[in-house]
Tab-separated table of C-alpha atoms in Angstrom:
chain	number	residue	atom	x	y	z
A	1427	UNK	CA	101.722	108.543	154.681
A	1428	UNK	CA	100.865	107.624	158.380
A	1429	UNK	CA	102.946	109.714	161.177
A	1430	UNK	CA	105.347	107.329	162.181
A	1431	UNK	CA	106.587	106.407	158.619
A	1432	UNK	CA	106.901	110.135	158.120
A	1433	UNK	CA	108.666	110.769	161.222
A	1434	UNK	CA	111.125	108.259	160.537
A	1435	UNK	CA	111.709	108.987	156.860
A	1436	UNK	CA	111.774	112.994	157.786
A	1437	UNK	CA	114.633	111.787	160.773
A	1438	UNK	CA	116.668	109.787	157.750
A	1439	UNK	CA	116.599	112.966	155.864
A	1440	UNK	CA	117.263	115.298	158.591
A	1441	UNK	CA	120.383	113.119	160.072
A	1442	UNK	CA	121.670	113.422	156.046
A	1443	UNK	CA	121.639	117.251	156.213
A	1444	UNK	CA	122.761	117.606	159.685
A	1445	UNK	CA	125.446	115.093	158.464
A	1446	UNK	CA	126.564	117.730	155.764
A	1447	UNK	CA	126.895	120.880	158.240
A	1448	UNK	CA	128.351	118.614	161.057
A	1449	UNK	CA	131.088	117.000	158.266
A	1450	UNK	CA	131.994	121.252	157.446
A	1451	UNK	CA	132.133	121.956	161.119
A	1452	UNK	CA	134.427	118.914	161.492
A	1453	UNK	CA	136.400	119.581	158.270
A	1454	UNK	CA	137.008	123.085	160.175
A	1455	UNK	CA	138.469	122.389	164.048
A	1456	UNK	CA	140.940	124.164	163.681
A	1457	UNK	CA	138.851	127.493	163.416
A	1458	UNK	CA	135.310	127.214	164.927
A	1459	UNK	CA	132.168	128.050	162.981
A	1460	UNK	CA	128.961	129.000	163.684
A	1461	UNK	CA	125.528	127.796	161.900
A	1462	UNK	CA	122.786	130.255	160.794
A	1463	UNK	CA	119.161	128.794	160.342
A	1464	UNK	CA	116.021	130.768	158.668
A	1465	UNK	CA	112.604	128.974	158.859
A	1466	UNK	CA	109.157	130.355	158.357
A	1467	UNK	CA	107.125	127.768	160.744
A	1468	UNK	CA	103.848	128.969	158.554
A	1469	UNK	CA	101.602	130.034	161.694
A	1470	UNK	CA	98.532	128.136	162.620
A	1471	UNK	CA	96.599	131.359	161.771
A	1472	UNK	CA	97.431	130.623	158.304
A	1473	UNK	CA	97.883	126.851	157.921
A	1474	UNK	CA	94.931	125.826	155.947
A	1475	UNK	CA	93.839	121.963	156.715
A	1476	UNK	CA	90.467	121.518	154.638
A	1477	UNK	CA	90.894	123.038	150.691
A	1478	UNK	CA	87.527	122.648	150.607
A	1479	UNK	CA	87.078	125.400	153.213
A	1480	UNK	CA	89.840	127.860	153.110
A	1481	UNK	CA	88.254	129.535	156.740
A	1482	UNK	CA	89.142	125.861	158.402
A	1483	UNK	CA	92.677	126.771	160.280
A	1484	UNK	CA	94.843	125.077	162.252
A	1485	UNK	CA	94.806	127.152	164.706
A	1486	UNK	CA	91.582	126.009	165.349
A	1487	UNK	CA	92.544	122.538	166.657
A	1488	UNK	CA	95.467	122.859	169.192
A	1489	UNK	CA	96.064	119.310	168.984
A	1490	UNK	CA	97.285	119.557	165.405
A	1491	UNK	CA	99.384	122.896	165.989
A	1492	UNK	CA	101.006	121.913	168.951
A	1493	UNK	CA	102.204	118.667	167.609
A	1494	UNK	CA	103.340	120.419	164.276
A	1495	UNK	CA	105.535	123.145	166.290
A	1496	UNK	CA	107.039	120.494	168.661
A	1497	UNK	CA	108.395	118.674	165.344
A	1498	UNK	CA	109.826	121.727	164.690
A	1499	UNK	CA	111.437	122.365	167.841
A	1500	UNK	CA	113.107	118.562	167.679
A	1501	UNK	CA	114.520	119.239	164.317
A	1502	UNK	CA	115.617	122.867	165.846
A	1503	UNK	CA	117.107	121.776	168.599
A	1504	UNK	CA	118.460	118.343	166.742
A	1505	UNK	CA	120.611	120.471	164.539
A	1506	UNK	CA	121.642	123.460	167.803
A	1507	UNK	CA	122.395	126.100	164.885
A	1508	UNK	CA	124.365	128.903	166.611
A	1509	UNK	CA	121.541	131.389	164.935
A	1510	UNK	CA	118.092	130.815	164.852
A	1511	UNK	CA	115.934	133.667	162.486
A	1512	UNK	CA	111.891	132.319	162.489
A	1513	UNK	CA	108.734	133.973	160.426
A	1514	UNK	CA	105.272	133.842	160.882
A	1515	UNK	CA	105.727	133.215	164.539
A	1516	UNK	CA	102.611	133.055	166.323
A	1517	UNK	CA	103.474	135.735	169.279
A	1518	UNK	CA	99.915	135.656	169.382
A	1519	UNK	CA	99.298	132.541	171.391
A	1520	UNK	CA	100.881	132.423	174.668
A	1521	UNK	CA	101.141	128.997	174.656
A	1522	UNK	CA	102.581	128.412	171.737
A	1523	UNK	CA	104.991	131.337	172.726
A	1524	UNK	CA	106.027	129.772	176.287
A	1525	UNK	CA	106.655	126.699	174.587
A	1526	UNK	CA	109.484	127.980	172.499
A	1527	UNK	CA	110.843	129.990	175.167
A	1528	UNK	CA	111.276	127.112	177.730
A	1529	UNK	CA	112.565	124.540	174.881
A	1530	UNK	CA	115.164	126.959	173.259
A	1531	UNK	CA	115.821	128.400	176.846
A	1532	UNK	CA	116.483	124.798	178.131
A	1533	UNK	CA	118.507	124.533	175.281
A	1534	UNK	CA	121.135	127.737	175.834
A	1535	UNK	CA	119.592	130.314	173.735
A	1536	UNK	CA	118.324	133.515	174.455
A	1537	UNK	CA	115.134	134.857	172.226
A	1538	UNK	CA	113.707	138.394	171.465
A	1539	UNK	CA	110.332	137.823	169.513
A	1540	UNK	CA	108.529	140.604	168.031
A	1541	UNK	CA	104.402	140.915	166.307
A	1542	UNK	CA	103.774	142.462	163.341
A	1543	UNK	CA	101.783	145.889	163.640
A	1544	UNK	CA	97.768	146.289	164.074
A	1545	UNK	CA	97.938	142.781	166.114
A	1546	UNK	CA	98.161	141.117	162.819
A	1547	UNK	CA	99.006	137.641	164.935
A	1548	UNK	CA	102.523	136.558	163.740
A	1549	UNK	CA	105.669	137.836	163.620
A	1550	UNK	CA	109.841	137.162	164.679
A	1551	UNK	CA	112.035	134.951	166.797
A	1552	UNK	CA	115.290	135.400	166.493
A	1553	UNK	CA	117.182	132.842	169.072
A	1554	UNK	CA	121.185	132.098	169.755
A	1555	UNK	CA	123.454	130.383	171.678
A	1556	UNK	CA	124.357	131.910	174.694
A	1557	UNK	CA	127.435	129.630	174.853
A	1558	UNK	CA	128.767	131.443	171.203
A	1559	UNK	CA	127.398	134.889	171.766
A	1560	UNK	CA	127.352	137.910	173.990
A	1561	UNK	CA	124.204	140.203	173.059
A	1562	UNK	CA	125.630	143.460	172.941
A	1563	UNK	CA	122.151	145.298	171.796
A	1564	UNK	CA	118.656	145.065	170.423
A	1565	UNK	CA	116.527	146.709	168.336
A	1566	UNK	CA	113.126	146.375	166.155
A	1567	UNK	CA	111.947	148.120	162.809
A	1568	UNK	CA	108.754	149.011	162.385
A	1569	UNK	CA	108.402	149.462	158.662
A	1570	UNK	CA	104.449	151.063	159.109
A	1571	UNK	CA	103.545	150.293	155.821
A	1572	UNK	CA	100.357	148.488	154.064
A	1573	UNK	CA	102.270	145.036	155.282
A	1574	UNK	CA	102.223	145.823	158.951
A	1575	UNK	CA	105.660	144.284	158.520
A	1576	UNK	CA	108.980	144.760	161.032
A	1577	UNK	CA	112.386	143.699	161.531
A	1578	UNK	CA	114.679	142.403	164.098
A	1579	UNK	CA	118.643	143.999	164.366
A	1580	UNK	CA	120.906	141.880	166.789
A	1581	UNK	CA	124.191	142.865	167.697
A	1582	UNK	CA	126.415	140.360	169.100
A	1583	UNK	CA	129.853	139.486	169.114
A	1584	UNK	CA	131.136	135.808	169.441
A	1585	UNK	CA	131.545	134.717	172.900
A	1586	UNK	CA	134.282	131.994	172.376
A	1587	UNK	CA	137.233	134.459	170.468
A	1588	UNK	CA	139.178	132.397	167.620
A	1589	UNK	CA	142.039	131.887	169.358
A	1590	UNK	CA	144.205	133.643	166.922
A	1591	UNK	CA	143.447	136.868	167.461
A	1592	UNK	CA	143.034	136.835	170.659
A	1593	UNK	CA	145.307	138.533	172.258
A	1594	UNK	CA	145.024	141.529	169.152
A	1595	UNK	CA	142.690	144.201	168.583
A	1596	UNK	CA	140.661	142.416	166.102
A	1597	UNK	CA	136.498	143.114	166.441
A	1598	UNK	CA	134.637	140.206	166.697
A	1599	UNK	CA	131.017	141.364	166.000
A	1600	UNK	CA	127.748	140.685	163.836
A	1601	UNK	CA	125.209	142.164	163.116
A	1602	UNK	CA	121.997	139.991	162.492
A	1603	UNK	CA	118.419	140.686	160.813
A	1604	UNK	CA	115.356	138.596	160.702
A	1605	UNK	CA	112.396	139.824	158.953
A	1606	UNK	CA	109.609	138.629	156.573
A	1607	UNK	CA	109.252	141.144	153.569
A	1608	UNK	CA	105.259	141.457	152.111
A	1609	UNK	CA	103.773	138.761	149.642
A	1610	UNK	CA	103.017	140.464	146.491
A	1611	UNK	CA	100.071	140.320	145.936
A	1612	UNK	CA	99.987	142.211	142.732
A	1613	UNK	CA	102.808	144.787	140.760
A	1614	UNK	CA	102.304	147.918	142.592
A	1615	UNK	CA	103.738	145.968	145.602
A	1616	UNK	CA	106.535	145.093	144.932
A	1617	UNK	CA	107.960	148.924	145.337
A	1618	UNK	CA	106.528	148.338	148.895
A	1619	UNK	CA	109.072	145.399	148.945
A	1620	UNK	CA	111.806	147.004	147.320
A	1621	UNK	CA	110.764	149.680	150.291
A	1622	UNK	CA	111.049	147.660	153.197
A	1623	UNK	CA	114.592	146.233	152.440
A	1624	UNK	CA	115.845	150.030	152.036
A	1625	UNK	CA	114.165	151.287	155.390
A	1626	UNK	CA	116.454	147.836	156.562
A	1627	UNK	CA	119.166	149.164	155.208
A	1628	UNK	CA	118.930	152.798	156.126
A	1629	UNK	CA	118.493	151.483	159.668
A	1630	UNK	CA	120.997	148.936	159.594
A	1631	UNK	CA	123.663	152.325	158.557
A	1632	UNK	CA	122.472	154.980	160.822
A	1633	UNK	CA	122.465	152.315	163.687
A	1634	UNK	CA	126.341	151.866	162.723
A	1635	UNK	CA	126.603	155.072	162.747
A	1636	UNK	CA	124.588	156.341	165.519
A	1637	UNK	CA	126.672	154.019	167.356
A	1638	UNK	CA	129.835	155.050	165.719
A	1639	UNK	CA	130.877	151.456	164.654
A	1640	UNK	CA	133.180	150.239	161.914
A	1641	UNK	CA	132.424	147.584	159.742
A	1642	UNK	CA	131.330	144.758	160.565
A	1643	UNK	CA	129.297	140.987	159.100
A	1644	UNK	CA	126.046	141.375	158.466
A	1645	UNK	CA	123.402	138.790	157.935
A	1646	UNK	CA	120.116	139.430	156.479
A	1647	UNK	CA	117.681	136.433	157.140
A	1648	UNK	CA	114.219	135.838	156.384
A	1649	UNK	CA	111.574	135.240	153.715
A	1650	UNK	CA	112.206	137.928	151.399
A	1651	UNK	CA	108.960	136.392	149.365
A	1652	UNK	CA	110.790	136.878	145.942
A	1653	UNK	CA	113.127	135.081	143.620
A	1654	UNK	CA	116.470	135.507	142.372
A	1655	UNK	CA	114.949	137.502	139.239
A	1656	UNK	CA	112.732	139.927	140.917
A	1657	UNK	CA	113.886	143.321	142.151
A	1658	UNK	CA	115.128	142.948	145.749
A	1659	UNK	CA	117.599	140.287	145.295
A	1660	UNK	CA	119.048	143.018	142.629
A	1661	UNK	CA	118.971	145.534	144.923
A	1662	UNK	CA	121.045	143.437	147.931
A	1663	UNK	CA	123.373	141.839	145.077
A	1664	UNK	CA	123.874	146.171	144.339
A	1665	UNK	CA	124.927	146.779	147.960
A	1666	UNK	CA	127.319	143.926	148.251
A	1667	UNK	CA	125.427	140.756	149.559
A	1668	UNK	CA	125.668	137.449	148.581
A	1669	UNK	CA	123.319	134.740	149.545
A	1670	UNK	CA	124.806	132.099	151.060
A	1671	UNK	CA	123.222	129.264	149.518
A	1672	UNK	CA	123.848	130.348	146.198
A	1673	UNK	CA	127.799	131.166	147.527
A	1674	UNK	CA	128.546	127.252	148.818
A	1675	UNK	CA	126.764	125.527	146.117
A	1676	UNK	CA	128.298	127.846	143.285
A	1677	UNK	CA	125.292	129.006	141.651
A	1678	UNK	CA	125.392	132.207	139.937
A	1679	UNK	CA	122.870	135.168	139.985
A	1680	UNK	CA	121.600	133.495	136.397
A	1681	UNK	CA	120.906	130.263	138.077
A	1682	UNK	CA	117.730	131.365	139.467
A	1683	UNK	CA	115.516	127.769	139.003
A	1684	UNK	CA	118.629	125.577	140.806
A	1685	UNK	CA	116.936	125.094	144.399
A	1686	UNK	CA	113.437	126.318	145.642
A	1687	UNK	CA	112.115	126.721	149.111
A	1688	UNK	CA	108.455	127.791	149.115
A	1689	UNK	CA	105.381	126.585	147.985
A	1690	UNK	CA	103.189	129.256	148.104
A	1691	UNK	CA	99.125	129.096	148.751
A	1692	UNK	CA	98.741	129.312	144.918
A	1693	UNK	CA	100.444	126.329	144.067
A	1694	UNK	CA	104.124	128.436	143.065
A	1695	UNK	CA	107.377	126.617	143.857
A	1696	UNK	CA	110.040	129.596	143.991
A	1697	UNK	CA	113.108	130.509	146.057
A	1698	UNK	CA	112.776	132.836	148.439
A	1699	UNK	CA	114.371	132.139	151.533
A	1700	UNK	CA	118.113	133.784	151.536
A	1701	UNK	CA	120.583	133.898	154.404
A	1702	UNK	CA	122.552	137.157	153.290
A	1703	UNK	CA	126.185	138.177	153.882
A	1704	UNK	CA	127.922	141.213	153.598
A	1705	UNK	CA	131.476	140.815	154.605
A	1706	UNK	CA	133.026	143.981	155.466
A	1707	UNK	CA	136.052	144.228	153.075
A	1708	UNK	CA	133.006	144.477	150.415
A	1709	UNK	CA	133.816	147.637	148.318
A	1710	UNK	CA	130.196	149.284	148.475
A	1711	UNK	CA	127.701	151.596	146.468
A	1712	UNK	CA	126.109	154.724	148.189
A	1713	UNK	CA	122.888	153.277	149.134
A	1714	UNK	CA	120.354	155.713	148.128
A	1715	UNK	CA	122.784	155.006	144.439
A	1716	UNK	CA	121.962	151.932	144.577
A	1717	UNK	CA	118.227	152.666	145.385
A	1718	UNK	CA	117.967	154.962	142.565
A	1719	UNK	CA	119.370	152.051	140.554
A	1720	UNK	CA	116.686	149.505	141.619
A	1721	UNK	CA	113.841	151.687	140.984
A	1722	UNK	CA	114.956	152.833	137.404
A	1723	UNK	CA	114.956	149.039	137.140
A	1724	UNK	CA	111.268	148.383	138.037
A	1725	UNK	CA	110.458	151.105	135.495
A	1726	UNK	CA	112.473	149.666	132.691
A	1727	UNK	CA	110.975	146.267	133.598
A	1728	UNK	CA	107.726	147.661	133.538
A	1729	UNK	CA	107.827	149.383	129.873
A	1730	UNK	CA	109.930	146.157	128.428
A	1731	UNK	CA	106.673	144.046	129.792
A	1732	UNK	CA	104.487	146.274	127.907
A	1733	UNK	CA	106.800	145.315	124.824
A	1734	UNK	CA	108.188	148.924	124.456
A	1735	UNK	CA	111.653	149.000	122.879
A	1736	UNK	CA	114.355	151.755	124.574
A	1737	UNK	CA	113.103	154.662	121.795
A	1738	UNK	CA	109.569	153.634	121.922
A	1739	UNK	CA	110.220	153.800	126.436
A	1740	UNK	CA	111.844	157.405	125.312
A	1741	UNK	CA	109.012	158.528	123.035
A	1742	UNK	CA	106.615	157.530	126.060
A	1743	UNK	CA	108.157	159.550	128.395
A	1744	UNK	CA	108.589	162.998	126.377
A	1745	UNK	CA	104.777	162.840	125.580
A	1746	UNK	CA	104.497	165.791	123.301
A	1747	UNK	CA	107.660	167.200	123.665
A	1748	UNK	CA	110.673	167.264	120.322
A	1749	UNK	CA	113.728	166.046	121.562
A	1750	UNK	CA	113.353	165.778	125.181
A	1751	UNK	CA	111.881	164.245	128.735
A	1752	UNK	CA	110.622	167.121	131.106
A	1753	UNK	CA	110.051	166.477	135.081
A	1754	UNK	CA	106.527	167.481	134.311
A	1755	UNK	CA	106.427	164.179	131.632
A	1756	UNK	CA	108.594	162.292	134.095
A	1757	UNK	CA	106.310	162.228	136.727
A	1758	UNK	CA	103.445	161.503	134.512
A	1759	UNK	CA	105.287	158.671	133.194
A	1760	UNK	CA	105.511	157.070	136.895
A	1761	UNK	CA	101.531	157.381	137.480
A	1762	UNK	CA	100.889	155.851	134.724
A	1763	UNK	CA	103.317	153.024	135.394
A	1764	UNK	CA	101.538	152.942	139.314
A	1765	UNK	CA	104.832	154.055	140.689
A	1766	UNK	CA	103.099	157.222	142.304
A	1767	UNK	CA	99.630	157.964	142.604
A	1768	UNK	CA	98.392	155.856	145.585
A	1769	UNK	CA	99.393	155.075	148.769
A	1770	UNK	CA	102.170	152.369	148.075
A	1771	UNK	CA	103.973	154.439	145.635
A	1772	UNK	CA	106.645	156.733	145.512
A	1773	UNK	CA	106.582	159.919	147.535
A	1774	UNK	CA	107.295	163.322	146.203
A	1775	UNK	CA	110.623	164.054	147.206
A	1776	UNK	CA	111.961	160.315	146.103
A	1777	UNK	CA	110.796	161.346	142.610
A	1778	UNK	CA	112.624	164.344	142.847
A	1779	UNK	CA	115.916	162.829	144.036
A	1780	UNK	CA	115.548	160.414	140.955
A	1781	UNK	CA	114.916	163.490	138.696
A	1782	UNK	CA	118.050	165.005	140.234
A	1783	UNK	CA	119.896	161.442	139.445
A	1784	UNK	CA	118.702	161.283	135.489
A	1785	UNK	CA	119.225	164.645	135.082
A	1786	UNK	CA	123.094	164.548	135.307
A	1787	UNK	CA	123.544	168.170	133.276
A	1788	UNK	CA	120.894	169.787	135.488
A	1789	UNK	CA	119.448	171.973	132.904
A	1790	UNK	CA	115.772	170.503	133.579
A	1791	UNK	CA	115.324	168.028	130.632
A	1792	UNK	CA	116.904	164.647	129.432
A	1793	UNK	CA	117.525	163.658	126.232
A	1794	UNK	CA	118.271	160.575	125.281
A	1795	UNK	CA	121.678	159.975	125.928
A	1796	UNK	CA	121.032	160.504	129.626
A	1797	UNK	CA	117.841	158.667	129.277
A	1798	UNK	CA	119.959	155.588	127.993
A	1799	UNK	CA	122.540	155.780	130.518
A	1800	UNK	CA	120.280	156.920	133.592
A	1801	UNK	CA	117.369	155.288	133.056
A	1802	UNK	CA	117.196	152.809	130.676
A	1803	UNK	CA	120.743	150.992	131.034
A	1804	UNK	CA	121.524	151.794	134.691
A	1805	UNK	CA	123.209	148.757	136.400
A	1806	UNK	CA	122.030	147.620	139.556
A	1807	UNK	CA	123.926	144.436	140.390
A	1808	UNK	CA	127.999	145.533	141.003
A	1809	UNK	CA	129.671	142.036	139.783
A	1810	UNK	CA	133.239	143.716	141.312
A	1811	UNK	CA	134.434	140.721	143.375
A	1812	UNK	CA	131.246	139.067	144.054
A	1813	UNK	CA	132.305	135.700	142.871
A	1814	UNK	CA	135.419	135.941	145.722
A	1815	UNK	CA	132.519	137.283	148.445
A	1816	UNK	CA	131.776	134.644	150.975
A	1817	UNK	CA	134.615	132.922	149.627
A	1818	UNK	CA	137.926	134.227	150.372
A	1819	UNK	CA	141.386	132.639	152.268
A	1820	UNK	CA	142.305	134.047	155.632
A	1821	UNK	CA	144.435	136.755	154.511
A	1822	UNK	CA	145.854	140.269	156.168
A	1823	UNK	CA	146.936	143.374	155.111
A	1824	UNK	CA	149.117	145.339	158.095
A	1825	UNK	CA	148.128	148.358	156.371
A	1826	UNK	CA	144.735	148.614	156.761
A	1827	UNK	CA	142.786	147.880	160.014
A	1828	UNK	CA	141.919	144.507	160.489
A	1829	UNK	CA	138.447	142.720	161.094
A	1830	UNK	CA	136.914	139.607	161.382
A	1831	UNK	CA	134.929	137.824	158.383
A	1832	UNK	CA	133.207	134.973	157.496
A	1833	UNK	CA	133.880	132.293	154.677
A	1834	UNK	CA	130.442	130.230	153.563
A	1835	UNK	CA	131.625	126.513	154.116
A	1836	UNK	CA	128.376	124.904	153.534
A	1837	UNK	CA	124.146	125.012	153.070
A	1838	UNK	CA	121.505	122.622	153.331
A	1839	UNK	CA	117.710	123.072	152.573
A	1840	UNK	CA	115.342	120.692	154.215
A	1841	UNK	CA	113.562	118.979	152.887
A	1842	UNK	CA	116.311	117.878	150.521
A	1843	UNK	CA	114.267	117.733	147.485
A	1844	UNK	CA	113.877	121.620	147.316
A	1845	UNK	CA	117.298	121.501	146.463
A	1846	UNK	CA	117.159	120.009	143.018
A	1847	UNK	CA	113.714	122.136	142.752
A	1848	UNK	CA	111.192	119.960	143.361
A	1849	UNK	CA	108.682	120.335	146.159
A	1850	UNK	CA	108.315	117.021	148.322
A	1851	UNK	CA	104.227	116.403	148.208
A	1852	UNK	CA	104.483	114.473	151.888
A	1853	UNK	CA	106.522	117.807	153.494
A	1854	UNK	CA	103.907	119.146	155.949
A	1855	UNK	CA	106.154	120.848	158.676
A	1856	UNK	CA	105.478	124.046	157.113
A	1857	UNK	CA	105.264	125.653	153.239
A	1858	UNK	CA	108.792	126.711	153.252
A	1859	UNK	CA	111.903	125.011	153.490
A	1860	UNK	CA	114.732	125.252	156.080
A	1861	UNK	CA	117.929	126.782	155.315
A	1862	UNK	CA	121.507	126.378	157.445
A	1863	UNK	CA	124.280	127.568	156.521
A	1864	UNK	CA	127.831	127.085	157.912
A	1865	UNK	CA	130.048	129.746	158.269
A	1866	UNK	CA	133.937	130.381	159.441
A	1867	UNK	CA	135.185	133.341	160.522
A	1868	UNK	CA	138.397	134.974	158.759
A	1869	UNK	CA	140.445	138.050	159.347
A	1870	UNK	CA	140.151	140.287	156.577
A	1871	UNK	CA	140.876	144.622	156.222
A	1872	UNK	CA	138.107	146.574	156.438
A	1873	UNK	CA	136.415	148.402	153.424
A	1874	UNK	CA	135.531	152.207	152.948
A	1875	UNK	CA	132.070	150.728	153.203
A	1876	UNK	CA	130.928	152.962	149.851
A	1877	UNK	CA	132.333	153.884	146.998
């Protein structure tokens, strides 16, 4: 398809999404909302453009990577989200850098980027609108891991307060997270992935409480490069968040093959782009709980995929012994699953604190009942009031301290194909979709935070 046929039918297609969040904002005026975009722009160190000869780059022609990351910024700027989260940002290139800083600067945002470790070429930009936001504080994650990977915390609160609440003592802050989570590559990764979203969470807490701060939004946005089956979508459903797209279209955790947003360089269409919100009336888990619960997941996943029923799983795990699963056969159990044993794995003293967890009696073994209910049938996704999350009325309770909220009025994903799951063969902006999402603030009570 030449360029100007594709520009024109990509401008049709973009005016019909930006129709949908513009129609929400309108449908809204009397309470203002604020739009949330996450795009990985695929960097030009990666963008293949011969198949015959993977090495051939993009990068390599400036021409063609300049032109591609201008589109970009029109559609960007076209749609003026309040929130802008990128991936695979090439913070490498100055010119490419300079470029987005004098467009979205010209534009009313303010940026922070931030590389990945060892100089690995890409990273984050994480943009918003100066006119909606007061930056309040900023901080980057270095997760130090196999990945080189890091993450971007934002603290802001709105700039323009809703008008009804004004005058009261109601907070008005977010916090917001970009990142880009590792590709796995192969199993024993993914425990690297289910890794980095608990060092985001861990810092994401102590930063609340270093900072002494009640609760608050959050949204977690990025490419979390896995699907709604795999274990880190699990593992945020466990600690309270919903993705948004999944929240305004109605889709439920089960509905994992509705929409799709990557194509990845083997061909894959998935879904793995998520805007995340954690609203904080959400009753929540003890985190390290909920990370027991994840991992006890991955290891039932992995014996089910080697076809091992719950007594066979139990008679694995005993070894030798009668009646009963020692620490001793519990941490050969995990090596042999590649859960511990190399460099991605579990350390030392997280197997311990799962022992501890599984052992609820503490006499040093399990048997099977605690095997059942620790190990093999321990439930990681908390369905208490998720389908109301993202969802609820402007309510109050005098009794409990009030906060601000937000209500998911509406997503798009760009191209609009990726919506009914199909990935668009003339898309060439980049190998992932765009998501926006609208969102309105409501007052709500805050939570306890755990539970």
């Amino acid at each position: 398809m030449g360029t100007a046929r594709w520009a024109k039918r990509m401008g049709r297609i973009s005016r019909i999404g930006s129709f949908a969040i513009a129609s929400s904002i309108k449908e809204n005026q009397q309470q203002p909302c604020i739009t949330c975009t996450t795009f990985n722009i695929l960097a030009p160190i990666y963008k293949r453009i011969n198949d015959e000869d993977p090495s051939c780059r993009e990068s390599d022609y400036r021409t063609y990577w300049l032109a591609r990351n201008h589109r970009i910024l029109d559609w960007l700027l076209y749609e003026r989200s309040s929130i802008i989260c990128l991936q695979e940002f090439w913070v490498g290139n100055e010119e490419l850098v300079n470029l987005y800083e004098k467009r979205l600067g010209d534009a009313g945002y303010v940026s922070f980027k931030l590389g990945r470790t060892n100089n690995r070429g890409d990273g984050l930009l994480i943009a918003v609108q100066k006119e909606y936001f007061n930056i309040l504080n900023y901080k980057e994650l270095h997760f130090n891991d196999c990945g080189d990977r890091v993450a971007q915390l934002l603290h802001v609160e709105l700039a323009f307060p809703v008008s009804q609440w004004r005058n009261s003592d109601i907070r008005q802050e977010i916090l917001i997270v970009n990142t880009h989570l590792l590709f796995p590559h192969d199993s024993t990764l993914s425990l690297v992935r289910l890794h980095q979203v608990y060092k985001i969470l861990q810092y994401v807490e102590s930063y609340q409480n270093d900072f002494q701060l009640k609760p608050m939004p959050i949204m977690l946005c990025g490419d979390w490069n896995g699907s709604k089956r795999g274990h880190v979508y699990k593992f945020l459903r466990s600690q309270g968040f919903v993705s948004s797209y999944d929240t305004a279209h109605h889709y439920t955790d089960a509905d994992a093959d509705k929409w799709v947003s990557h194509r990845n360089h083997r061909g894959n269409i998935c879904a793995v782009d998520f805007i995340w919100l954690l609203n904080p009336d959400k009753y929540r888990k003890l985190l390290k709980a909920s990370w027991s619960e994840a991992v006890f997941g991955m290891f039932k996943y992995l014996l089910r995929r080697a076809s091992l029923t719950e007594s066979d799983a139990f008679a694995f795990l005993k070894g030798d012994n009668e009646d009963c699963i020692t620490y001793s056969c519990f941490c050969e159990a995990l090596r042999q699953l590649s859960l511990t044993g190399h460099c991605h794995g579990l350390s030392d003293e997280e197997v311990k604190d799962l022992w501890v967890i599984a052992d609820v009696d503490g006499n040093g073994v399990l048997d099977y009942k605690e095997f059942l209910h620790q190990i093999w049938n321990s439930t990681v996704t908390d369905q208490k009031d998720d389908s109301k999350n993202g969802e609820q009325e402007d309510c109050s309770n005098d009794a409990q301290e009030q906060t601000i909220g937000f209500s998911v009025k509406n997503a798009v994903l760009f191209p609009p194909e990726v919506e009914k799951g199909r990935w668009p063969e003339d898309y060439s902006l980049s190998d992932h979709a765009r998501l926006t999402v609208v969102f309105s603030p409501i007052r709500m009570p805050c939570s306890q935070m755990i539970c």
